């Protein structure tokens, strides 16, 4: 979603005449009726299968339910925050390696970045959960979920940082070198600080990916929001209502993070670089 | 276990799993593209309820975690008398997620064209249909090559959700967990094989997408 979504949408049409206005009105009414019928059918299906019964929803009036879900949410935040910090650090290191100018280091970093970008985070989680214990390395559940999520994010972040570095005008580097700064100093004192500012909106939007990846914490039995939801639904035997509520919580949290990153992007005028917009090679 | 033993014992499973992952990726991506076009048309139409439905669809499915959606479809929907086979649950999940991102890519492509071009098209007397088919859609498609390549790769990675339901035959991630829990001491090799299949495919897709993009991109 960019700043001019609405204007471009509206620019596609001329100012409507009386006939078009009528057609649009009819279309609006017909589609509104169809949407309402669709919603009614869904609610009807809930009703006839008994999912609207009070026993499936009554426990939400109990504060303990929400406290338990909130505990899980804190777990999600802990994992996401730690994974975000780790992946930021690793992402910067990988980006510096990839742009270092030292051939061997560049190739190694490139392979690492492509590996973590091209492998599903679930496979990495299974690696920490199933493969590492075979070599006698049994991490606590927190790290079994945090490390793979951080590694998966670091590959994408390295590319985001690289795009940020590329977005800093060439003249900055040239000026820094010509006043006698070493290439290293140029990077750390001139280019990197500006690049970091450019990618702030992109980093916030990457947080959504991290939060999504933490949802599989139940694989390693770490008590995050999803895992606590699974406990909750076995105690109340309410599969539909619990999963629906948890899904809505995740959607709202991620929506808020996305809106924040769009707001930051609009305010600073820097684009959001993500997995979808970056160059795949 | 070393590489040769794994291949001897599970080689056939791996061939099936690779086919499973790749075919699911292709089917889901194709379906997602069709739905994405449909949703995008709704989002640019002048009919407000359709715009709203399109926008809500995109916001819901780009923000929901894949696992959460899969669990809702696989374990909650049967309580509402909607029962799908395991594999279909995974495919529906992947298609819903990918189509939301696909529609976002199309919208970005449309937005990048700029209001001026539409105004120019209209002032030389092109109809709405002509403006769409000659000006908007060709440019939007060209600038969508790179994002859609990335989306194709992301779709492949999302099919790993298949490991969370008892699919048969399994895809590449599910197979790893199957092998590792069955043969003690399978070690790191099953992971490496699957990871190389994923990452190798991703790199190849990226190179091809980049090549196509270089040929068709509209330079602005």
Tab-separated table of C-alpha atoms in Angstrom:
chain	number	residue	atom	x	y	z
A	1	UNK	CA	0.000	0.000	0.000
A	2	UNK	CA	1.588	3.227	-1.037
A	3	UNK	CA	0.709	6.830	-0.451
A	4	UNK	CA	-1.322	7.332	-3.606
A	5	UNK	CA	-3.425	4.165	-3.667
A	6	UNK	CA	-6.703	6.012	-3.603
A	7	UNK	CA	-5.761	8.718	-6.053
A	8	UNK	CA	-4.574	6.213	-8.656
A	9	UNK	CA	-7.702	4.124	-8.152
A	10	UNK	CA	-9.875	7.151	-8.719
A	11	UNK	CA	-7.828	8.485	-11.631
A	12	UNK	CA	-8.830	5.423	-13.640
A	13	UNK	CA	-12.348	6.761	-14.042
A	14	UNK	CA	-13.811	9.940	-15.465
A	15	UNK	CA	-16.297	11.994	-13.512
A	16	UNK	CA	-19.414	9.825	-13.987
A	17	UNK	CA	-22.452	11.017	-15.927
A	18	UNK	CA	-26.053	10.295	-14.851
A	19	UNK	CA	-26.129	6.868	-16.532
A	20	UNK	CA	-22.823	5.691	-15.002
A	21	UNK	CA	-23.905	7.048	-11.631
A	22	UNK	CA	-27.052	4.936	-11.834
A	23	UNK	CA	-25.094	1.845	-12.911
A	24	UNK	CA	-22.607	2.339	-10.076
A	25	UNK	CA	-25.461	2.735	-7.617
A	26	UNK	CA	-27.106	-0.486	-8.845
A	27	UNK	CA	-23.743	-2.284	-8.693
A	28	UNK	CA	-23.181	-0.998	-5.175
A	29	UNK	CA	-26.574	-2.164	-3.964
A	30	UNK	CA	-26.320	-5.584	-5.658
A	31	UNK	CA	-22.815	-6.217	-4.311
A	32	UNK	CA	-23.806	-5.010	-0.858
A	33	UNK	CA	-26.701	-7.485	-0.833
A	34	UNK	CA	-24.391	-10.280	-2.021
A	35	UNK	CA	-21.827	-9.496	0.694
A	36	UNK	CA	-24.567	-9.500	3.326
A	37	UNK	CA	-25.940	-12.827	2.061
A	38	UNK	CA	-22.408	-14.271	2.189
A	39	UNK	CA	-21.923	-13.101	5.788
A	40	UNK	CA	-25.368	-14.412	6.739
A	41	UNK	CA	-24.525	-17.847	5.296
A	42	UNK	CA	-21.299	-17.976	7.340
A	43	UNK	CA	-23.126	-16.999	10.548
A	44	UNK	CA	-25.885	-19.509	9.724
A	45	UNK	CA	-23.263	-22.256	9.350
A	46	UNK	CA	-21.853	-21.295	12.769
A	47	UNK	CA	-25.361	-21.447	14.230
A	48	UNK	CA	-26.480	-24.796	12.826
A	49	UNK	CA	-23.223	-26.464	13.837
A	50	UNK	CA	-23.757	-25.092	17.348
A	51	UNK	CA	-20.573	-22.997	17.348
A	52	UNK	CA	-22.420	-19.921	18.610
A	53	UNK	CA	-23.523	-21.782	21.768
A	54	UNK	CA	-22.727	-19.933	24.980
A	55	UNK	CA	-20.398	-22.703	26.241
A	56	UNK	CA	-17.929	-21.917	23.442
A	57	UNK	CA	-17.774	-18.208	24.204
A	58	UNK	CA	-18.635	-17.860	27.914
A	59	UNK	CA	-15.058	-18.405	29.117
A	60	UNK	CA	-13.986	-15.189	27.391
A	61	UNK	CA	-15.816	-13.271	30.130
A	62	UNK	CA	-13.377	-14.815	32.599
A	63	UNK	CA	-10.335	-12.597	33.139
A	64	UNK	CA	-8.127	-15.661	33.627
A	65	UNK	CA	-8.668	-16.635	29.989
A	66	UNK	CA	-7.326	-13.304	28.835
A	67	UNK	CA	-4.507	-13.382	31.391
A	68	UNK	CA	-3.455	-16.787	30.069
A	69	UNK	CA	-3.579	-15.591	26.471
A	70	UNK	CA	-1.656	-12.463	27.479
A	71	UNK	CA	1.057	-14.638	29.064
A	72	UNK	CA	1.335	-16.406	25.735
A	73	UNK	CA	1.443	-13.074	23.947
A	74	UNK	CA	4.351	-12.012	26.191
A	75	UNK	CA	6.112	-15.210	25.148
A	76	UNK	CA	5.546	-14.286	21.508
A	77	UNK	CA	6.940	-10.793	22.139
A	78	UNK	CA	10.022	-12.190	23.929
A	79	UNK	CA	10.844	-14.551	21.064
A	80	UNK	CA	10.099	-11.948	18.387
A	81	UNK	CA	12.151	-9.238	20.126
A	82	UNK	CA	15.183	-11.446	20.699
A	83	UNK	CA	14.982	-12.837	17.153
A	84	UNK	CA	14.670	-9.306	15.760
A	85	UNK	CA	17.769	-8.079	17.637
A	86	UNK	CA	19.830	-11.122	16.627
A	87	UNK	CA	18.765	-10.944	12.993
A	88	UNK	CA	19.557	-7.211	12.856
A	89	UNK	CA	23.089	-7.817	14.076
A	90	UNK	CA	23.616	-10.835	11.842
A	91	UNK	CA	22.036	-9.048	8.884
A	92	UNK	CA	24.464	-6.126	9.205
A	93	UNK	CA	27.438	-8.485	9.515
A	94	UNK	CA	26.370	-10.496	6.445
A	95	UNK	CA	25.763	-7.306	4.451
A	96	UNK	CA	29.204	-5.911	5.419
A	97	UNK	CA	30.769	-9.219	4.395
A	98	UNK	CA	28.950	-9.258	1.118
A	99	UNK	CA	30.030	-5.723	0.222
A	100	UNK	CA	33.523	-5.958	1.771
A	101	UNK	CA	35.445	-6.201	-1.531
A	102	UNK	CA	37.257	-9.325	-0.288
A	103	UNK	CA	36.334	-11.986	-2.863
A	104	UNK	CA	36.306	-15.082	-0.618
A	105	UNK	CA	34.370	-13.329	2.149
A	106	UNK	CA	31.871	-11.966	-0.389
A	107	UNK	CA	31.177	-15.425	-1.800
A	108	UNK	CA	30.833	-17.013	1.642
A	109	UNK	CA	28.406	-14.317	2.815
A	110	UNK	CA	26.439	-14.561	-0.410
A	111	UNK	CA	26.008	-18.313	-0.020
A	112	UNK	CA	24.905	-17.875	3.604
A	113	UNK	CA	22.415	-15.135	2.657
A	114	UNK	CA	20.972	-17.144	-0.251
A	115	UNK	CA	20.741	-20.213	1.964
A	116	UNK	CA	18.749	-18.522	4.733
A	117	UNK	CA	16.529	-16.685	2.231
A	118	UNK	CA	15.831	-19.840	0.260
A	119	UNK	CA	14.995	-22.275	3.063
A	120	UNK	CA	11.639	-22.414	4.904
A	121	UNK	CA	11.889	-21.308	8.536
A	122	UNK	CA	10.071	-24.528	9.509
A	123	UNK	CA	12.988	-26.564	8.144
A	124	UNK	CA	15.405	-24.498	10.243
A	125	UNK	CA	13.225	-25.032	13.311
A	126	UNK	CA	13.243	-28.798	12.717
A	127	UNK	CA	17.012	-28.569	12.383
A	128	UNK	CA	17.337	-27.066	15.856
A	129	UNK	CA	14.635	-29.312	17.287
A	130	UNK	CA	15.453	-32.678	15.679
A	131	UNK	CA	18.997	-32.635	14.281
A	132	UNK	CA	21.032	-30.738	16.895
A	133	UNK	CA	20.018	-32.998	19.841
A	134	UNK	CA	21.489	-35.933	17.900
A	135	UNK	CA	24.867	-34.263	18.324
A	136	UNK	CA	24.264	-33.712	22.015
A	137	UNK	CA	23.218	-30.068	21.665
A	138	UNK	CA	19.863	-29.670	23.377
A	139	UNK	CA	18.921	-26.012	23.621
A	140	UNK	CA	16.130	-24.680	25.841
A	141	UNK	CA	12.795	-24.267	23.928
A	142	UNK	CA	13.207	-20.484	23.867
A	143	UNK	CA	16.404	-20.739	21.812
A	144	UNK	CA	15.103	-23.607	19.678
A	145	UNK	CA	12.472	-21.222	18.313
A	146	UNK	CA	14.376	-17.918	18.521
A	147	UNK	CA	17.563	-18.945	16.714
A	148	UNK	CA	15.952	-20.413	13.554
A	149	UNK	CA	13.549	-17.457	13.293
A	150	UNK	CA	16.491	-15.057	13.640
A	151	UNK	CA	18.577	-16.930	11.061
A	152	UNK	CA	15.708	-17.014	8.554
A	153	UNK	CA	15.205	-13.255	8.974
A	154	UNK	CA	18.907	-12.383	8.799
A	155	UNK	CA	19.225	-13.404	5.136
A	156	UNK	CA	16.416	-11.088	4.059
A	157	UNK	CA	17.658	-8.300	6.361
A	158	UNK	CA	21.161	-8.478	4.864
A	159	UNK	CA	19.608	-7.745	1.467
A	160	UNK	CA	17.463	-4.961	2.925
A	161	UNK	CA	20.593	-3.361	4.429
A	162	UNK	CA	22.420	-3.738	1.119
A	163	UNK	CA	19.579	-1.934	-0.663
A	164	UNK	CA	19.839	0.780	2.008
A	165	UNK	CA	23.587	1.156	1.463
A	166	UNK	CA	23.029	1.356	-2.299
A	167	UNK	CA	20.426	4.078	-1.748
A	168	UNK	CA	22.997	6.380	-0.100
A	169	UNK	CA	24.191	8.745	-2.864
A	170	UNK	CA	27.586	7.822	-4.389
A	171	UNK	CA	28.820	11.376	-3.814
A	172	UNK	CA	28.834	10.726	-0.062
A	173	UNK	CA	31.344	7.904	-0.438
A	174	UNK	CA	33.445	9.881	-2.891
A	175	UNK	CA	33.505	12.923	-0.615
A	176	UNK	CA	34.429	10.809	2.401
A	177	UNK	CA	37.263	9.087	0.553
A	178	UNK	CA	38.564	12.370	-0.845
A	179	UNK	CA	38.886	13.955	2.608
A	180	UNK	CA	41.113	11.009	3.491
A	181	UNK	CA	38.800	8.618	5.382
A	182	UNK	CA	39.686	4.948	5.015
A	183	UNK	CA	37.106	2.730	3.263
A	184	UNK	CA	36.218	1.225	6.658
A	185	UNK	CA	35.687	4.642	8.251
A	186	UNK	CA	33.666	5.734	5.212
A	187	UNK	CA	31.360	2.771	5.716
A	188	UNK	CA	30.924	3.096	9.485
A	189	UNK	CA	30.895	6.907	9.848
A	190	UNK	CA	29.240	8.050	6.635
A	191	UNK	CA	27.362	5.371	4.690
A	192	UNK	CA	26.017	2.984	7.339
A	193	UNK	CA	24.381	5.624	9.600
A	194	UNK	CA	22.489	7.029	6.596
A	195	UNK	CA	21.628	3.579	5.253
A	196	UNK	CA	20.194	2.548	8.629
A	197	UNK	CA	17.913	5.582	8.625
A	198	UNK	CA	16.730	4.727	5.110
A	199	UNK	CA	15.758	1.158	6.014
A	200	UNK	CA	13.875	1.903	9.265
A	201	UNK	CA	10.407	1.454	7.662
A	202	UNK	CA	11.609	-1.744	5.979
A	203	UNK	CA	12.928	-3.125	9.269
A	204	UNK	CA	9.587	-2.486	10.965
A	205	UNK	CA	7.737	-4.299	8.184
A	206	UNK	CA	10.180	-7.232	8.497
A	207	UNK	CA	9.038	-7.526	12.113
A	208	UNK	CA	5.754	-8.905	10.763
A	209	UNK	CA	7.632	-11.807	9.181
A	210	UNK	CA	9.385	-12.500	12.487
A	211	UNK	CA	6.110	-12.470	14.443
A	212	UNK	CA	4.561	-14.843	11.890
A	213	UNK	CA	7.507	-17.224	12.125
A	214	UNK	CA	7.251	-17.400	15.922
A	215	UNK	CA	3.781	-18.989	15.592
A	216	UNK	CA	5.321	-22.442	15.167
A	217	UNK	CA	6.769	-22.259	18.693
A	218	UNK	CA	4.370	-25.090	19.598
A	219	UNK	CA	6.681	-27.449	17.661
A	220	UNK	CA	9.278	-26.953	20.402
A	221	UNK	CA	6.613	-26.546	23.146
A	222	UNK	CA	7.531	-22.949	23.940
A	223	UNK	CA	4.554	-21.169	25.590
A	224	UNK	CA	3.771	-18.455	23.034
A	225	UNK	CA	0.318	-17.169	22.087
A	226	UNK	CA	-0.431	-20.109	19.775
A	227	UNK	CA	0.810	-22.733	22.233
A	228	UNK	CA	-1.270	-21.236	25.067
A	229	UNK	CA	-4.265	-21.188	22.727
A	230	UNK	CA	-3.805	-24.908	22.163
A	231	UNK	CA	-3.816	-25.484	25.929
A	232	UNK	CA	-6.888	-23.265	26.281
A	233	UNK	CA	-8.890	-25.122	23.653
A	234	UNK	CA	-8.250	-28.514	25.230
A	235	UNK	CA	-9.446	-27.270	28.636
A	236	UNK	CA	-12.598	-25.726	27.166
A	237	UNK	CA	-13.033	-28.055	24.177
A	238	UNK	CA	-13.647	-25.011	21.979
A	239	UNK	CA	-11.583	-25.360	18.819
A	240	UNK	CA	-13.371	-22.854	16.611
A	241	UNK	CA	-13.769	-19.974	19.037
A	242	UNK	CA	-10.188	-20.186	20.367
A	243	UNK	CA	-8.482	-20.459	16.988
A	244	UNK	CA	-10.637	-17.663	15.563
A	245	UNK	CA	-9.853	-15.308	18.440
A	246	UNK	CA	-6.126	-16.073	18.280
A	247	UNK	CA	-6.051	-15.628	14.503
A	248	UNK	CA	-7.735	-12.235	14.894
A	249	UNK	CA	-5.196	-11.199	17.568
A	250	UNK	CA	-2.318	-12.082	15.224
A	251	UNK	CA	-3.966	-10.237	12.321
A	252	UNK	CA	-4.499	-7.106	14.417
A	253	UNK	CA	-0.936	-7.108	15.789
A	254	UNK	CA	0.616	-7.564	12.342
A	255	UNK	CA	-1.765	-5.029	10.821
A	256	UNK	CA	-0.663	-2.490	13.423
A	257	UNK	CA	3.031	-3.157	12.710
A	258	UNK	CA	2.401	-2.839	8.958
A	259	UNK	CA	0.532	0.443	9.405
A	260	UNK	CA	3.389	1.765	11.547
A	261	UNK	CA	5.911	0.925	8.836
A	262	UNK	CA	3.719	2.557	6.159
A	263	UNK	CA	3.428	5.647	8.371
A	264	UNK	CA	7.203	5.767	8.885
A	265	UNK	CA	7.779	5.271	5.163
A	266	UNK	CA	5.423	8.098	4.279
A	267	UNK	CA	6.880	10.448	6.880
A	268	UNK	CA	10.492	9.846	5.890
A	269	UNK	CA	9.867	9.386	2.172
A	270	UNK	CA	11.883	6.149	2.186
A	271	UNK	CA	10.339	3.143	0.428
A	272	UNK	CA	9.609	-0.144	2.184
A	273	UNK	CA	12.095	-2.740	0.954
A	274	UNK	CA	10.847	-6.253	1.594
A	275	UNK	CA	11.310	-9.762	0.375
A	276	UNK	CA	8.847	-9.020	-2.432
A	277	UNK	CA	10.473	-5.847	-3.713
A	278	UNK	CA	14.135	-6.710	-3.438
A	279	UNK	CA	16.138	-8.185	-6.289
A	280	UNK	CA	16.007	-12.005	-5.990
A	281	UNK	CA	19.572	-12.590	-7.195
B	1	UNK	CA	23.977	-42.173	8.682
B	2	UNK	CA	25.872	-40.861	5.696
B	3	UNK	CA	24.613	-39.516	2.423
B	4	UNK	CA	24.665	-42.862	0.538
B	5	UNK	CA	22.676	-44.663	3.257
B	6	UNK	CA	20.028	-41.939	3.378
B	7	UNK	CA	19.659	-41.996	-0.405
B	8	UNK	CA	19.509	-45.793	-0.465
B	9	UNK	CA	16.840	-45.941	2.203
B	10	UNK	CA	14.816	-42.814	1.448
B	11	UNK	CA	15.782	-41.905	-2.127
B	12	UNK	CA	12.345	-42.757	-3.433
B	13	UNK	CA	10.672	-40.670	-0.710
B	14	UNK	CA	12.851	-37.732	-1.665
B	15	UNK	CA	11.892	-37.970	-5.342
B	16	UNK	CA	8.220	-38.015	-4.328
B	17	UNK	CA	8.736	-35.148	-1.857
B	18	UNK	CA	10.475	-32.980	-4.452
B	19	UNK	CA	7.641	-33.628	-6.887
B	20	UNK	CA	5.113	-32.870	-4.151
B	21	UNK	CA	6.735	-29.553	-3.185
B	22	UNK	CA	7.212	-28.432	-6.785
B	23	UNK	CA	3.728	-29.420	-7.992
B	24	UNK	CA	2.065	-27.816	-4.967
B	25	UNK	CA	4.110	-24.662	-5.605
B	26	UNK	CA	3.072	-24.545	-9.270
B	27	UNK	CA	-0.627	-25.248	-8.647
B	28	UNK	CA	-0.884	-22.844	-5.706
B	29	UNK	CA	0.964	-20.056	-7.512
B	30	UNK	CA	-1.237	-20.392	-10.624
B	31	UNK	CA	-4.441	-20.339	-8.561
B	32	UNK	CA	-3.129	-17.472	-6.432
B	33	UNK	CA	-2.416	-15.407	-9.554
B	34	UNK	CA	-5.967	-15.906	-10.862
B	35	UNK	CA	-7.484	-14.919	-7.518
B	36	UNK	CA	-5.047	-12.005	-7.192
B	37	UNK	CA	-6.216	-10.569	-10.538
B	38	UNK	CA	-9.829	-11.009	-9.459
B	39	UNK	CA	-9.206	-9.313	-6.085
B	40	UNK	CA	-7.252	-6.493	-7.726
B	41	UNK	CA	-10.103	-5.811	-10.176
B	42	UNK	CA	-12.433	-5.598	-7.161
B	43	UNK	CA	-10.047	-3.186	-5.438
B	44	UNK	CA	-9.862	-0.761	-8.377
B	45	UNK	CA	-13.560	-1.005	-9.277
B	46	UNK	CA	-15.762	2.026	-8.561
B	47	UNK	CA	-18.132	-0.098	-6.456
B	48	UNK	CA	-17.424	0.621	-2.791
B	49	UNK	CA	-18.516	-2.688	-1.181
B	50	UNK	CA	-16.322	-4.627	-3.632
B	51	UNK	CA	-13.340	-2.362	-2.862
B	52	UNK	CA	-13.920	-2.920	0.828
B	53	UNK	CA	-14.135	-6.708	0.452
B	54	UNK	CA	-10.939	-6.703	-1.638
B	55	UNK	CA	-9.072	-4.528	0.883
B	56	UNK	CA	-10.219	-6.607	3.862
B	57	UNK	CA	-9.275	-9.832	2.064
B	58	UNK	CA	-5.747	-8.553	1.446
B	59	UNK	CA	-5.263	-7.187	4.965
B	60	UNK	CA	-6.505	-10.403	6.582
B	61	UNK	CA	-4.405	-12.809	4.539
B	62	UNK	CA	-1.206	-10.780	4.429
B	63	UNK	CA	-1.229	-10.379	8.200
B	64	UNK	CA	-2.301	-13.818	9.398
B	65	UNK	CA	0.567	-16.227	10.154
B	66	UNK	CA	0.542	-19.197	7.763
B	67	UNK	CA	0.389	-21.754	10.559
B	68	UNK	CA	-2.542	-19.997	12.215
B	69	UNK	CA	-4.477	-20.022	8.942
B	70	UNK	CA	-3.616	-23.663	8.290
B	71	UNK	CA	-4.771	-24.667	11.764
B	72	UNK	CA	-8.045	-22.779	11.343
B	73	UNK	CA	-8.667	-24.492	7.997
B	74	UNK	CA	-7.497	-27.953	9.022
B	75	UNK	CA	-8.802	-28.182	12.594
B	76	UNK	CA	-11.479	-25.506	13.122
B	77	UNK	CA	-13.409	-25.742	9.831
B	78	UNK	CA	-14.359	-29.435	10.317
B	79	UNK	CA	-16.370	-28.279	13.352
B	80	UNK	CA	-18.328	-26.096	10.930
B	81	UNK	CA	-18.903	-29.143	8.713
B	82	UNK	CA	-16.304	-28.043	6.161
B	83	UNK	CA	-13.919	-30.997	5.844
B	84	UNK	CA	-11.059	-30.897	3.356
B	85	UNK	CA	-8.369	-33.529	2.704
B	86	UNK	CA	-5.051	-32.687	4.418
B	87	UNK	CA	-3.288	-31.707	1.230
B	88	UNK	CA	-6.177	-29.474	0.144
B	89	UNK	CA	-5.994	-27.695	3.531
B	90	UNK	CA	-2.354	-26.823	2.861
B	91	UNK	CA	-3.074	-25.755	-0.709
B	92	UNK	CA	-6.020	-23.546	0.264
B	93	UNK	CA	-3.857	-21.917	2.949
B	94	UNK	CA	-1.000	-21.232	0.540
B	95	UNK	CA	-3.335	-19.900	-2.167
B	96	UNK	CA	-5.100	-17.519	0.244
B	97	UNK	CA	-1.790	-16.143	1.543
B	98	UNK	CA	-0.107	-15.870	-1.867
B	99	UNK	CA	-3.110	-14.248	-3.564
B	100	UNK	CA	-3.168	-11.436	-0.983
B	101	UNK	CA	0.508	-10.647	-1.619
B	102	UNK	CA	-0.043	-11.055	-5.368
B	103	UNK	CA	-2.811	-8.459	-5.313
B	104	UNK	CA	-0.514	-6.103	-3.386
B	105	UNK	CA	2.114	-6.552	-6.100
B	106	UNK	CA	-0.426	-5.742	-8.823
B	107	UNK	CA	-1.614	-2.664	-6.927
B	108	UNK	CA	1.975	-1.459	-6.537
B	109	UNK	CA	2.458	-2.030	-10.267
B	110	UNK	CA	-0.673	-0.033	-11.086
B	111	UNK	CA	0.259	2.761	-8.691
B	112	UNK	CA	3.736	3.044	-10.218
B	113	UNK	CA	2.260	4.003	-13.596
B	114	UNK	CA	1.251	7.419	-12.399
B	115	UNK	CA	-1.887	9.504	-12.705
B	116	UNK	CA	-0.420	11.558	-15.579
B	117	UNK	CA	-0.430	8.624	-17.984
B	118	UNK	CA	-4.083	7.886	-17.310
B	119	UNK	CA	-4.964	11.531	-17.815
B	120	UNK	CA	-2.972	11.566	-21.067
B	121	UNK	CA	-4.720	8.397	-22.277
B	122	UNK	CA	-8.107	9.870	-21.532
B	123	UNK	CA	-7.326	13.209	-23.154
B	124	UNK	CA	-6.451	11.503	-26.454
B	125	UNK	CA	-9.860	9.844	-26.274
B	126	UNK	CA	-9.115	6.271	-25.170
B	127	UNK	CA	-12.041	4.518	-23.523
B	128	UNK	CA	-11.749	2.969	-20.058
B	129	UNK	CA	-11.281	-0.499	-21.559
B	130	UNK	CA	-8.584	0.729	-23.970
B	131	UNK	CA	-6.786	2.624	-21.191
B	132	UNK	CA	-6.724	-0.540	-19.107
B	133	UNK	CA	-5.694	-2.945	-21.876
B	134	UNK	CA	-3.183	-0.687	-23.686
B	135	UNK	CA	-1.719	1.456	-20.924
B	136	UNK	CA	-2.282	0.122	-17.414
B	137	UNK	CA	-2.179	-3.678	-17.618
B	138	UNK	CA	0.909	-4.046	-19.878
B	139	UNK	CA	2.976	-1.746	-17.643
B	140	UNK	CA	1.646	-3.252	-14.435
B	141	UNK	CA	2.532	-6.763	-15.666
B	142	UNK	CA	6.049	-5.727	-16.693
B	143	UNK	CA	6.884	-4.087	-13.394
B	144	UNK	CA	5.388	-7.054	-11.509
B	145	UNK	CA	7.913	-9.608	-12.840
B	146	UNK	CA	10.439	-9.208	-10.026
B	147	UNK	CA	7.916	-9.081	-7.153
B	148	UNK	CA	6.081	-12.070	-8.615
B	149	UNK	CA	9.344	-14.030	-8.877
B	150	UNK	CA	9.904	-13.359	-5.198
B	151	UNK	CA	6.317	-14.359	-4.515
B	152	UNK	CA	6.830	-17.635	-6.379
B	153	UNK	CA	9.850	-18.371	-4.177
B	154	UNK	CA	7.860	-17.394	-1.076
B	155	UNK	CA	5.033	-19.700	-2.236
B	156	UNK	CA	7.481	-22.598	-2.431
B	157	UNK	CA	8.716	-21.877	1.095
B	158	UNK	CA	5.135	-21.631	2.369
B	159	UNK	CA	4.304	-25.147	1.114
B	160	UNK	CA	6.557	-26.304	3.984
B	161	UNK	CA	3.368	-25.841	6.054
B	162	UNK	CA	2.548	-29.312	4.722
B	163	UNK	CA	4.811	-30.656	7.484
B	164	UNK	CA	2.229	-29.546	10.068
B	165	UNK	CA	-0.497	-31.928	8.860
B	166	UNK	CA	-0.261	-35.670	8.119
B	167	UNK	CA	0.152	-35.365	4.361
B	168	UNK	CA	0.895	-38.422	2.245
B	169	UNK	CA	3.187	-38.427	0.377
B	170	UNK	CA	5.052	-35.778	2.339
B	171	UNK	CA	6.680	-32.684	0.952
B	172	UNK	CA	10.345	-31.775	1.542
B	173	UNK	CA	10.046	-30.427	5.093
B	174	UNK	CA	7.612	-33.048	6.359
B	175	UNK	CA	9.862	-35.788	4.980
B	176	UNK	CA	12.822	-34.503	7.003
B	177	UNK	CA	10.877	-34.698	10.249
B	178	UNK	CA	9.586	-38.167	9.215
B	179	UNK	CA	13.096	-39.504	8.511
B	180	UNK	CA	14.633	-37.970	11.624
B	181	UNK	CA	11.991	-39.335	13.979
B	182	UNK	CA	12.105	-42.801	12.340
B	183	UNK	CA	15.810	-43.455	11.930
B	184	UNK	CA	17.829	-42.565	14.991
B	185	UNK	CA	21.194	-41.159	14.051
B	186	UNK	CA	20.051	-39.860	10.686
B	187	UNK	CA	21.907	-36.715	11.662
B	188	UNK	CA	22.242	-33.612	9.595
B	189	UNK	CA	22.124	-35.182	6.105
B	190	UNK	CA	18.314	-35.226	5.563
B	191	UNK	CA	18.220	-31.498	6.355
B	192	UNK	CA	21.033	-30.695	3.974
B	193	UNK	CA	19.328	-32.553	1.099
B	194	UNK	CA	16.012	-30.736	1.583
B	195	UNK	CA	17.672	-27.381	2.206
B	196	UNK	CA	19.746	-27.665	-0.966
B	197	UNK	CA	16.602	-28.553	-2.962
B	198	UNK	CA	14.810	-25.461	-1.611
B	199	UNK	CA	17.674	-22.978	-1.795
B	200	UNK	CA	18.873	-24.266	-5.174
B	201	UNK	CA	15.394	-23.875	-6.678
B	202	UNK	CA	15.093	-20.409	-5.140
B	203	UNK	CA	18.402	-19.288	-6.670
B	204	UNK	CA	17.479	-20.670	-10.116
B	205	UNK	CA	14.025	-19.012	-10.004
B	206	UNK	CA	15.687	-15.767	-8.933
B	207	UNK	CA	18.140	-15.821	-11.840
B	208	UNK	CA	15.380	-16.565	-14.378
B	209	UNK	CA	13.097	-13.874	-12.919
B	210	UNK	CA	15.899	-11.341	-12.958
B	211	UNK	CA	16.661	-12.146	-16.602
B	212	UNK	CA	13.017	-11.723	-17.662
B	213	UNK	CA	12.743	-8.519	-15.626
B	214	UNK	CA	15.799	-7.003	-17.360
B	215	UNK	CA	14.207	-7.649	-20.766
B	216	UNK	CA	10.700	-6.345	-20.076
B	217	UNK	CA	11.076	-3.689	-17.372
B	218	UNK	CA	9.829	-0.211	-18.215
B	219	UNK	CA	12.593	2.189	-17.251
B	220	UNK	CA	11.352	5.318	-15.580
